Amino acid sequence: MIMDQMIQFVKQMSGKLGASPYAALPNQTDPGKMAYMRELQRELKNKDVLEVPLSELSVVVFDLETTGFFPYKGDQILSIGAVKMRGSQLIDNETFYAPVHCETPLTEEVANLTGLTDEVLAEADTIHDVLRGFYQFIKADPLVAHHANHEKQFMKHATWMSLRMNFQHRIIDTSFLTKTVEPEAHLVTLDECCAHFGIEIEHRHHALHDAMAAARLWAAGIEAIQKQGFTNLKEVYAHVASK
């Protein structure tokens, strides 16, 4: 209840700051940067991806490594990895990876899991700069992630706290397609899903490599859903809603 009230308060305050949440970005003295952010906002409002043919749909598949699961309780983003796709094709030369500055020493568990070190994070760019670079990379493309709610919560929190900007991108969970094409398989984790579709993960719990694995999973889902006769996301949503 308290968390819902806090979120509502943030929404109310963002509305009072003006019609454009991008106008409140710190260090926005460069007219070119301000114009870019305003244009991005317009694209996000006008872009409707639901009727784009699946074979032409451009998305950015991304992954976050974090210190924990609860951004509103102090957990932080440690790294962001992403890859662009068109239809079921990964665009190999269109990738993004950045560790994020963190002054709090990592726990042994997180360090062992991610392979990140305090030294690397101490020299990394701040979340403010990393997010700005990430938004320039993804532009107005919809995002895809595995267990997307985790990524969505961290992106909403970090974007507001560091950029004073509302997170407006659509995020689609890979399971949206996986559960549709394999409804009886009961696949949950990225490891389970990738194993089922014969996808190798080169370096687990590395943001870029996990993003690449999730992208290949999304590709497998796109190809399978097209074989079932679906041509766009709107048709898939309608099918899921009818169940």
PDB file of C-alpha atoms in Angstrom:
ATOM      1  CA  MET A   1       0.000   0.000   0.000  1.00  0.00           C
ATOM      2  CA  ILE A   2       2.763   2.421   0.941  1.00  0.00           C
ATOM      3  CA  MET A   3       4.682   1.541  -2.223  1.00  0.00           C
ATOM      4  CA  ASP A   4       1.574   2.137  -4.365  1.00  0.00           C
ATOM      5  CA  GLN A   5       1.148   5.556  -2.751  1.00  0.00           C
ATOM      6  CA  MET A   6       4.797   6.420  -3.418  1.00  0.00           C
ATOM      7  CA  ILE A   7       4.488   5.408  -7.076  1.00  0.00           C
ATOM      8  CA  GLN A   8       1.288   7.428  -7.422  1.00  0.00           C
ATOM      9  CA  PHE A   9       3.013  10.429  -5.855  1.00  0.00           C
ATOM     10  CA  VAL A  10       5.861  10.178  -8.356  1.00  0.00           C
ATOM     11  CA  LYS A  11       3.337  10.048 -11.215  1.00  0.00           C
ATOM     12  CA  GLN A  12       1.534  13.093  -9.885  1.00  0.00           C
ATOM     13  CA  MET A  13       4.738  15.039  -9.435  1.00  0.00           C
ATOM     14  CA  SER A  14       5.960  14.150 -12.922  1.00  0.00           C
ATOM     15  CA  GLY A  15       2.732  15.529 -14.323  1.00  0.00           C
ATOM     16  CA  LYS A  16       3.230  18.812 -12.453  1.00  0.00           C
ATOM     17  CA  LEU A  17       6.704  19.215 -13.898  1.00  0.00           C
ATOM     18  CA  GLY A  18       5.237  19.841 -17.323  1.00  0.00           C
ATOM     19  CA  ALA A  19       3.981  18.056 -20.387  1.00  0.00           C
ATOM     20  CA  SER A  20       7.420  16.697 -21.253  1.00  0.00           C
ATOM     21  CA  PRO A  21       9.287  14.650 -18.627  1.00  0.00           C
ATOM     22  CA  TYR A  22      12.442  15.102 -20.692  1.00  0.00           C
ATOM     23  CA  ALA A  23      12.410  18.833 -19.988  1.00  0.00           C
ATOM     24  CA  ALA A  24      13.524  18.113 -16.423  1.00  0.00           C
ATOM     25  CA  LEU A  25      16.673  16.243 -17.445  1.00  0.00           C
ATOM     26  CA  PRO A  26      19.756  17.571 -15.634  1.00  0.00           C
ATOM     27  CA  ASN A  27      22.559  19.101 -17.677  1.00  0.00           C
ATOM     28  CA  GLN A  28      20.262  19.613 -20.638  1.00  0.00           C
ATOM     29  CA  THR A  29      21.879  22.858 -21.715  1.00  0.00           C
ATOM     30  CA  ASP A  30      22.821  21.513 -25.145  1.00  0.00           C
ATOM     31  CA  PRO A  31      19.946  22.446 -27.514  1.00  0.00           C
ATOM     32  CA  GLY A  32      20.769  19.453 -29.693  1.00  0.00           C
ATOM     33  CA  LYS A  33      20.374  17.023 -26.802  1.00  0.00           C
ATOM     34  CA  MET A  34      17.132  18.655 -25.721  1.00  0.00           C
ATOM     35  CA  ALA A  35      15.742  18.438 -29.250  1.00  0.00           C
ATOM     36  CA  TYR A  36      16.752  14.774 -29.448  1.00  0.00           C
ATOM     37  CA  MET A  37      14.942  13.890 -26.223  1.00  0.00           C
ATOM     38  CA  ARG A  38      11.801  15.746 -27.272  1.00  0.00           C
ATOM     39  CA  GLU A  39      11.823  13.938 -30.612  1.00  0.00           C
ATOM     40  CA  LEU A  40      12.267  10.604 -28.849  1.00  0.00           C
ATOM     41  CA  GLN A  41       9.233  11.348 -26.687  1.00  0.00           C
ATOM     42  CA  ARG A  42       7.131  12.102 -29.771  1.00  0.00           C
ATOM     43  CA  GLU A  43       8.247   8.863 -31.407  1.00  0.00           C
ATOM     44  CA  LEU A  44       7.338   6.840 -28.320  1.00  0.00           C
ATOM     45  CA  LYS A  45       3.853   8.348 -28.219  1.00  0.00           C
ATOM     46  CA  ASN A  46       3.195   7.810 -31.915  1.00  0.00           C
ATOM     47  CA  LYS A  47       4.819   4.433 -32.478  1.00  0.00           C
ATOM     48  CA  ASP A  48       2.448   1.471 -32.566  1.00  0.00           C
ATOM     49  CA  VAL A  49       4.345  -1.785 -32.977  1.00  0.00           C
ATOM     50  CA  LEU A  50       1.407  -4.163 -32.619  1.00  0.00           C
ATOM     51  CA  GLU A  51       0.540  -4.236 -36.320  1.00  0.00           C
ATOM     52  CA  VAL A  52       4.100  -4.294 -37.672  1.00  0.00           C
ATOM     53  CA  PRO A  53       4.728  -7.605 -39.499  1.00  0.00           C
ATOM     54  CA  LEU A  54       6.749  -9.919 -37.247  1.00  0.00           C
ATOM     55  CA  SER A  55       9.357 -10.340 -39.984  1.00  0.00           C
ATOM     56  CA  GLU A  56       9.953  -6.559 -39.955  1.00  0.00           C
ATOM     57  CA  LEU A  57       9.549  -5.832 -36.241  1.00  0.00           C
ATOM     58  CA  SER A  58      12.571  -4.030 -34.796  1.00  0.00           C
ATOM     59  CA  VAL A  59      13.230  -4.573 -31.082  1.00  0.00           C
ATOM     60  CA  VAL A  60      16.089  -4.233 -28.621  1.00  0.00           C
ATOM     61  CA  VAL A  61      16.607  -7.249 -26.380  1.00  0.00           C
ATOM     62  CA  PHE A  62      18.322  -6.286 -23.147  1.00  0.00           C
ATOM     63  CA  ASP A  63      19.418  -7.585 -19.765  1.00  0.00           C
ATOM     64  CA  LEU A  64      20.398  -5.998 -16.472  1.00  0.00           C
ATOM     65  CA  GLU A  65      22.751  -7.288 -13.820  1.00  0.00           C
ATOM     66  CA  THR A  66      21.782  -5.870 -10.423  1.00  0.00           C
ATOM     67  CA  THR A  67      22.770  -6.097  -6.765  1.00  0.00           C
ATOM     68  CA  GLY A  68      19.396  -7.631  -5.887  1.00  0.00           C
ATOM     69  CA  PHE A  69      15.719  -7.648  -6.764  1.00  0.00           C
ATOM     70  CA  PHE A  70      14.300  -4.526  -5.118  1.00  0.00           C
ATOM     71  CA  PRO A  71      15.245  -1.151  -6.652  1.00  0.00           C
ATOM     72  CA  TYR A  72      12.946   0.740  -4.276  1.00  0.00           C
ATOM     73  CA  LYS A  73      14.872  -0.732  -1.345  1.00  0.00           C
ATOM     74  CA  GLY A  74      18.289   0.327  -2.553  1.00  0.00           C
ATOM     75  CA  ASP A  75      19.357  -2.356  -5.036  1.00  0.00           C
ATOM     76  CA  GLN A  76      21.276  -0.960  -8.017  1.00  0.00           C
ATOM     77  CA  ILE A  77      21.916  -1.682 -11.678  1.00  0.00           C
ATOM     78  CA  LEU A  78      25.465  -2.973 -12.162  1.00  0.00           C
ATOM     79  CA  SER A  79      25.539  -3.422 -15.930  1.00  0.00           C
ATOM     80  CA  ILE A  80      23.341  -3.175 -19.028  1.00  0.00           C
ATOM     81  CA  GLY A  81      23.660  -5.317 -22.134  1.00  0.00           C
ATOM     82  CA  ALA A  82      21.552  -5.159 -25.283  1.00  0.00           C
ATOM     83  CA  VAL A  83      21.343  -6.288 -28.900  1.00  0.00           C
ATOM     84  CA  LYS A  84      19.171  -5.005 -31.744  1.00  0.00           C
ATOM     85  CA  MET A  85      16.964  -7.299 -33.799  1.00  0.00           C
ATOM     86  CA  ARG A  86      14.809  -7.098 -36.895  1.00  0.00           C
ATOM     87  CA  GLY A  87      12.306  -9.917 -37.138  1.00  0.00           C
ATOM     88  CA  SER A  88      14.144 -13.049 -36.046  1.00  0.00           C
ATOM     89  CA  GLN A  89      17.567 -11.738 -37.082  1.00  0.00           C
ATOM     90  CA  LEU A  90      20.121 -10.463 -34.561  1.00  0.00           C
ATOM     91  CA  ILE A  91      22.095  -7.465 -35.773  1.00  0.00           C
ATOM     92  CA  ASP A  92      25.494  -8.512 -34.456  1.00  0.00           C
ATOM     93  CA  ASN A  93      27.228  -5.169 -34.931  1.00  0.00           C
ATOM     94  CA  GLU A  94      24.435  -3.343 -33.074  1.00  0.00           C
ATOM     95  CA  THR A  95      25.148  -4.195 -29.436  1.00  0.00           C
ATOM     96  CA  PHE A  96      25.425  -2.207 -26.223  1.00  0.00           C
ATOM     97  CA  TYR A  97      27.278  -3.033 -23.036  1.00  0.00           C
ATOM     98  CA  ALA A  98      28.205  -0.856 -20.084  1.00  0.00           C
ATOM     99  CA  PRO A  99      29.066  -1.505 -16.444  1.00  0.00           C
ATOM    100  CA  VAL A 100      27.614   1.062 -14.042  1.00  0.00           C
ATOM    101  CA  HIS A 101      29.516   2.976 -11.364  1.00  0.00           C
ATOM    102  CA  CYS A 102      28.908   1.570  -7.899  1.00  0.00           C
ATOM    103  CA  GLU A 103      30.641   2.677  -4.718  1.00  0.00           C
ATOM    104  CA  THR A 104      29.099   0.011  -2.471  1.00  0.00           C
ATOM    105  CA  PRO A 105      31.314  -3.101  -2.316  1.00  0.00           C
ATOM    106  CA  LEU A 106      29.748  -6.106  -4.002  1.00  0.00           C
ATOM    107  CA  THR A 107      28.750  -9.077  -1.938  1.00  0.00           C
ATOM    108  CA  GLU A 108      30.759 -12.214  -2.603  1.00  0.00           C
ATOM    109  CA  GLU A 109      27.649 -13.849  -4.062  1.00  0.00           C
ATOM    110  CA  VAL A 110      27.003 -11.059  -6.585  1.00  0.00           C
ATOM    111  CA  ALA A 111      30.680 -10.803  -7.535  1.00  0.00           C
ATOM    112  CA  ASN A 112      30.918 -14.551  -8.153  1.00  0.00           C
ATOM    113  CA  LEU A 113      27.625 -14.605 -10.047  1.00  0.00           C
ATOM    114  CA  THR A 114      28.295 -11.689 -12.393  1.00  0.00           C
ATOM    115  CA  GLY A 115      32.071 -11.714 -12.669  1.00  0.00           C
ATOM    116  CA  LEU A 116      32.064  -7.980 -11.976  1.00  0.00           C
ATOM    117  CA  THR A 117      34.577  -6.471  -9.575  1.00  0.00           C
ATOM    118  CA  ASP A 118      34.622  -3.440  -7.302  1.00  0.00           C
ATOM    119  CA  GLU A 119      37.560  -2.082  -9.307  1.00  0.00           C
ATOM    120  CA  VAL A 120      35.667  -2.252 -12.629  1.00  0.00           C
ATOM    121  CA  LEU A 121      32.567  -0.625 -11.163  1.00  0.00           C
ATOM    122  CA  ALA A 122      34.560   2.106  -9.421  1.00  0.00           C
ATOM    123  CA  GLU A 123      35.903   3.240 -12.796  1.00  0.00           C
ATOM    124  CA  ALA A 124      32.630   2.802 -14.711  1.00  0.00           C
ATOM    125  CA  ASP A 125      30.356   5.607 -15.893  1.00  0.00           C
ATOM    126  CA  THR A 126      27.534   6.764 -13.640  1.00  0.00           C
ATOM    127  CA  ILE A 127      24.005   5.426 -14.121  1.00  0.00           C
ATOM    128  CA  HIS A 128      23.057   8.874 -15.448  1.00  0.00           C
ATOM    129  CA  ASP A 129      25.577   8.634 -18.293  1.00  0.00           C
ATOM    130  CA  VAL A 130      24.955   4.941 -18.970  1.00  0.00           C
ATOM    131  CA  LEU A 131      21.198   5.458 -19.236  1.00  0.00           C
ATOM    132  CA  ARG A 132      21.653   8.413 -21.571  1.00  0.00           C
ATOM    133  CA  GLY A 133      23.822   6.241 -23.806  1.00  0.00           C
ATOM    134  CA  PHE A 134      21.367   3.370 -23.596  1.00  0.00           C
ATOM    135  CA  TYR A 135      18.431   5.558 -24.613  1.00  0.00           C
ATOM    136  CA  GLN A 136      20.413   6.887 -27.547  1.00  0.00           C
ATOM    137  CA  PHE A 137      21.098   3.280 -28.553  1.00  0.00           C
ATOM    138  CA  ILE A 138      17.523   1.972 -28.320  1.00  0.00           C
ATOM    139  CA  LYS A 139      15.794   5.115 -29.644  1.00  0.00           C
ATOM    140  CA  ALA A 140      12.039   4.400 -29.843  1.00  0.00           C
ATOM    141  CA  ASP A 141      12.285   0.636 -30.412  1.00  0.00           C
ATOM    142  CA  PRO A 142      10.276  -1.600 -28.080  1.00  0.00           C
ATOM    143  CA  LEU A 143      12.331  -3.558 -25.566  1.00  0.00           C
ATOM    144  CA  VAL A 144      12.350  -7.307 -24.979  1.00  0.00           C
ATOM    145  CA  ALA A 145      13.642  -9.039 -21.837  1.00  0.00           C
ATOM    146  CA  HIS A 146      13.409 -12.372 -20.080  1.00  0.00           C
ATOM    147  CA  HIS A 147      11.447 -12.011 -16.834  1.00  0.00           C
ATOM    148  CA  ALA A 148      10.794  -8.466 -18.020  1.00  0.00           C
ATOM    149  CA  ASN A 149       9.188  -7.251 -14.799  1.00  0.00           C
ATOM    150  CA  HIS A 150      12.617  -7.259 -13.130  1.00  0.00           C
ATOM    151  CA  GLU A 151      14.072  -5.071 -15.875  1.00  0.00           C
ATOM    152  CA  LYS A 152      11.005  -2.831 -15.986  1.00  0.00           C
ATOM    153  CA  GLN A 153      11.071  -2.026 -12.264  1.00  0.00           C
ATOM    154  CA  PHE A 154      14.777  -1.163 -12.309  1.00  0.00           C
ATOM    155  CA  MET A 155      14.442   0.921 -15.475  1.00  0.00           C
ATOM    156  CA  LYS A 156      11.485   2.861 -14.076  1.00  0.00           C
ATOM    157  CA  HIS A 157      13.280   3.567 -10.811  1.00  0.00           C
ATOM    158  CA  ALA A 158      16.715   4.367 -12.268  1.00  0.00           C
ATOM    159  CA  THR A 159      15.331   6.513 -15.078  1.00  0.00           C
ATOM    160  CA  TRP A 160      13.335   8.636 -12.693  1.00  0.00           C
ATOM    161  CA  MET A 161      15.997   8.900  -9.983  1.00  0.00           C
ATOM    162  CA  SER A 162      18.918   9.670 -12.298  1.00  0.00           C
ATOM    163  CA  LEU A 163      17.280  11.473 -15.225  1.00  0.00           C
ATOM    164  CA  ARG A 164      14.036  12.769 -13.670  1.00  0.00           C
ATOM    165  CA  MET A 165      12.293  11.185 -16.611  1.00  0.00           C
ATOM    166  CA  ASN A 166       9.404   8.755 -16.864  1.00  0.00           C
ATOM    167  CA  PHE A 167      10.232   5.385 -18.378  1.00  0.00           C
ATOM    168  CA  GLN A 168       7.956   5.134 -21.428  1.00  0.00           C
ATOM    169  CA  HIS A 169       9.256   2.257 -23.552  1.00  0.00           C
ATOM    170  CA  ARG A 170       7.144  -0.821 -24.122  1.00  0.00           C
ATOM    171  CA  ILE A 171       8.784  -3.947 -22.652  1.00  0.00           C
ATOM    172  CA  ILE A 172       7.749  -7.372 -23.953  1.00  0.00           C
ATOM    173  CA  ASP A 173       8.619 -10.528 -22.021  1.00  0.00           C
ATOM    174  CA  THR A 174      10.184 -13.365 -23.999  1.00  0.00           C
ATOM    175  CA  SER A 175       7.716 -15.699 -22.264  1.00  0.00           C
ATOM    176  CA  PHE A 176       4.907 -13.946 -24.160  1.00  0.00           C
ATOM    177  CA  LEU A 177       5.941 -15.943 -27.233  1.00  0.00           C
ATOM    178  CA  THR A 178       7.480 -18.940 -25.463  1.00  0.00           C
ATOM    179  CA  LYS A 179       4.283 -19.757 -23.570  1.00  0.00           C
ATOM    180  CA  THR A 180       2.239 -19.341 -26.743  1.00  0.00           C
ATOM    181  CA  VAL A 181       4.301 -21.710 -28.890  1.00  0.00           C
ATOM    182  CA  GLU A 182       5.109 -24.185 -26.069  1.00  0.00           C
ATOM    183  CA  PRO A 183       2.117 -23.981 -23.687  1.00  0.00           C
ATOM    184  CA  GLU A 184       2.717 -27.421 -22.151  1.00  0.00           C
ATOM    185  CA  ALA A 185       6.463 -27.106 -21.615  1.00  0.00           C
ATOM    186  CA  HIS A 186       6.255 -25.014 -18.394  1.00  0.00           C
ATOM    187  CA  LEU A 187       9.487 -23.203 -19.184  1.00  0.00           C
ATOM    188  CA  VAL A 188      10.498 -20.548 -16.650  1.00  0.00           C
ATOM    189  CA  THR A 189      14.195 -19.695 -16.339  1.00  0.00           C
ATOM    190  CA  LEU A 190      16.395 -18.457 -19.155  1.00  0.00           C
ATOM    191  CA  ASP A 191      18.453 -21.637 -18.805  1.00  0.00           C
ATOM    192  CA  GLU A 192      15.365 -23.845 -19.168  1.00  0.00           C
ATOM    193  CA  CYS A 193      14.062 -21.913 -22.156  1.00  0.00           C
ATOM    194  CA  CYS A 194      17.400 -21.856 -23.944  1.00  0.00           C
ATOM    195  CA  ALA A 195      17.997 -25.552 -23.301  1.00  0.00           C
ATOM    196  CA  HIS A 196      14.557 -26.361 -24.728  1.00  0.00           C
ATOM    197  CA  PHE A 197      15.287 -24.472 -27.958  1.00  0.00           C
ATOM    198  CA  GLY A 198      18.921 -25.602 -28.196  1.00  0.00           C
ATOM    199  CA  ILE A 199      20.371 -22.157 -27.490  1.00  0.00           C
ATOM    200  CA  GLU A 200      23.810 -21.883 -25.891  1.00  0.00           C
ATOM    201  CA  ILE A 201      24.531 -19.158 -23.348  1.00  0.00           C
ATOM    202  CA  GLU A 202      28.201 -18.237 -23.639  1.00  0.00           C
ATOM    203  CA  HIS A 203      28.610 -16.490 -20.275  1.00  0.00           C
ATOM    204  CA  ARG A 204      25.672 -16.699 -17.876  1.00  0.00           C
ATOM    205  CA  HIS A 205      24.902 -13.630 -15.733  1.00  0.00           C
ATOM    206  CA  HIS A 206      26.851 -11.335 -18.015  1.00  0.00           C
ATOM    207  CA  ALA A 207      24.425  -8.655 -19.211  1.00  0.00           C
ATOM    208  CA  LEU A 208      25.441  -8.738 -22.877  1.00  0.00           C
ATOM    209  CA  HIS A 209      25.695 -12.518 -23.159  1.00  0.00           C
ATOM    210  CA  ASP A 210      22.353 -12.995 -21.390  1.00  0.00           C
ATOM    211  CA  ALA A 211      20.841 -10.404 -23.730  1.00  0.00           C
ATOM    212  CA  MET A 212      22.215 -12.332 -26.714  1.00  0.00           C
ATOM    213  CA  ALA A 213      20.720 -15.567 -25.367  1.00  0.00           C
ATOM    214  CA  ALA A 214      17.368 -13.879 -24.762  1.00  0.00           C
ATOM    215  CA  ALA A 215      17.540 -12.465 -28.303  1.00  0.00           C
ATOM    216  CA  ARG A 216      18.023 -15.938 -29.754  1.00  0.00           C
ATOM    217  CA  LEU A 217      15.104 -17.113 -27.620  1.00  0.00           C
ATOM    218  CA  TRP A 218      12.964 -14.280 -28.998  1.00  0.00           C
ATOM    219  CA  ALA A 219      14.069 -15.250 -32.527  1.00  0.00           C
ATOM    220  CA  ALA A 220      12.996 -18.849 -31.940  1.00  0.00           C
ATOM    221  CA  GLY A 221       9.628 -17.595 -30.685  1.00  0.00           C
ATOM    222  CA  ILE A 222       9.160 -15.275 -33.684  1.00  0.00           C
ATOM    223  CA  GLU A 223       9.908 -18.088 -36.136  1.00  0.00           C
ATOM    224  CA  ALA A 224       7.645 -20.563 -34.333  1.00  0.00           C
ATOM    225  CA  ILE A 225       4.729 -18.145 -33.990  1.00  0.00           C
ATOM    226  CA  GLN A 226       4.890 -17.287 -37.683  1.00  0.00           C
ATOM    227  CA  LYS A 227       4.666 -20.994 -38.539  1.00  0.00           C
ATOM    228  CA  GLN A 228       1.428 -21.060 -36.558  1.00  0.00           C
ATOM    229  CA  GLY A 229       0.001 -18.406 -38.867  1.00  0.00           C
ATOM    230  CA  PHE A 230       0.415 -15.246 -36.769  1.00  0.00           C
ATOM    231  CA  THR A 231       1.639 -12.198 -38.659  1.00  0.00           C
ATOM    232  CA  ASN A 232       1.946  -9.509 -35.946  1.00  0.00           C
ATOM    233  CA  LEU A 233       1.882  -8.985 -32.185  1.00  0.00           C
ATOM    234  CA  LYS A 234      -1.719  -7.769 -32.232  1.00  0.00           C
ATOM    235  CA  GLU A 235      -2.858 -11.188 -33.457  1.00  0.00           C
ATOM    236  CA  VAL A 236      -0.789 -12.928 -30.761  1.00  0.00           C
ATOM    237  CA  TYR A 237      -2.217 -10.683 -28.032  1.00  0.00           C
ATOM    238  CA  ALA A 238      -5.750 -11.398 -29.262  1.00  0.00           C
ATOM    239  CA  HIS A 239      -5.023 -15.132 -29.211  1.00  0.00           C
ATOM    240  CA  VAL A 240      -3.634 -15.001 -25.666  1.00  0.00           C
ATOM    241  CA  ALA A 241      -6.593 -12.900 -24.470  1.00  0.00           C
ATOM    242  CA  SER A 242      -9.063 -15.449 -25.842  1.00  0.00           C
ATOM    243  CA  LYS A 243      -7.611 -18.267 -23.757  1.00  0.00           C
TER     244      LYS A 243
END
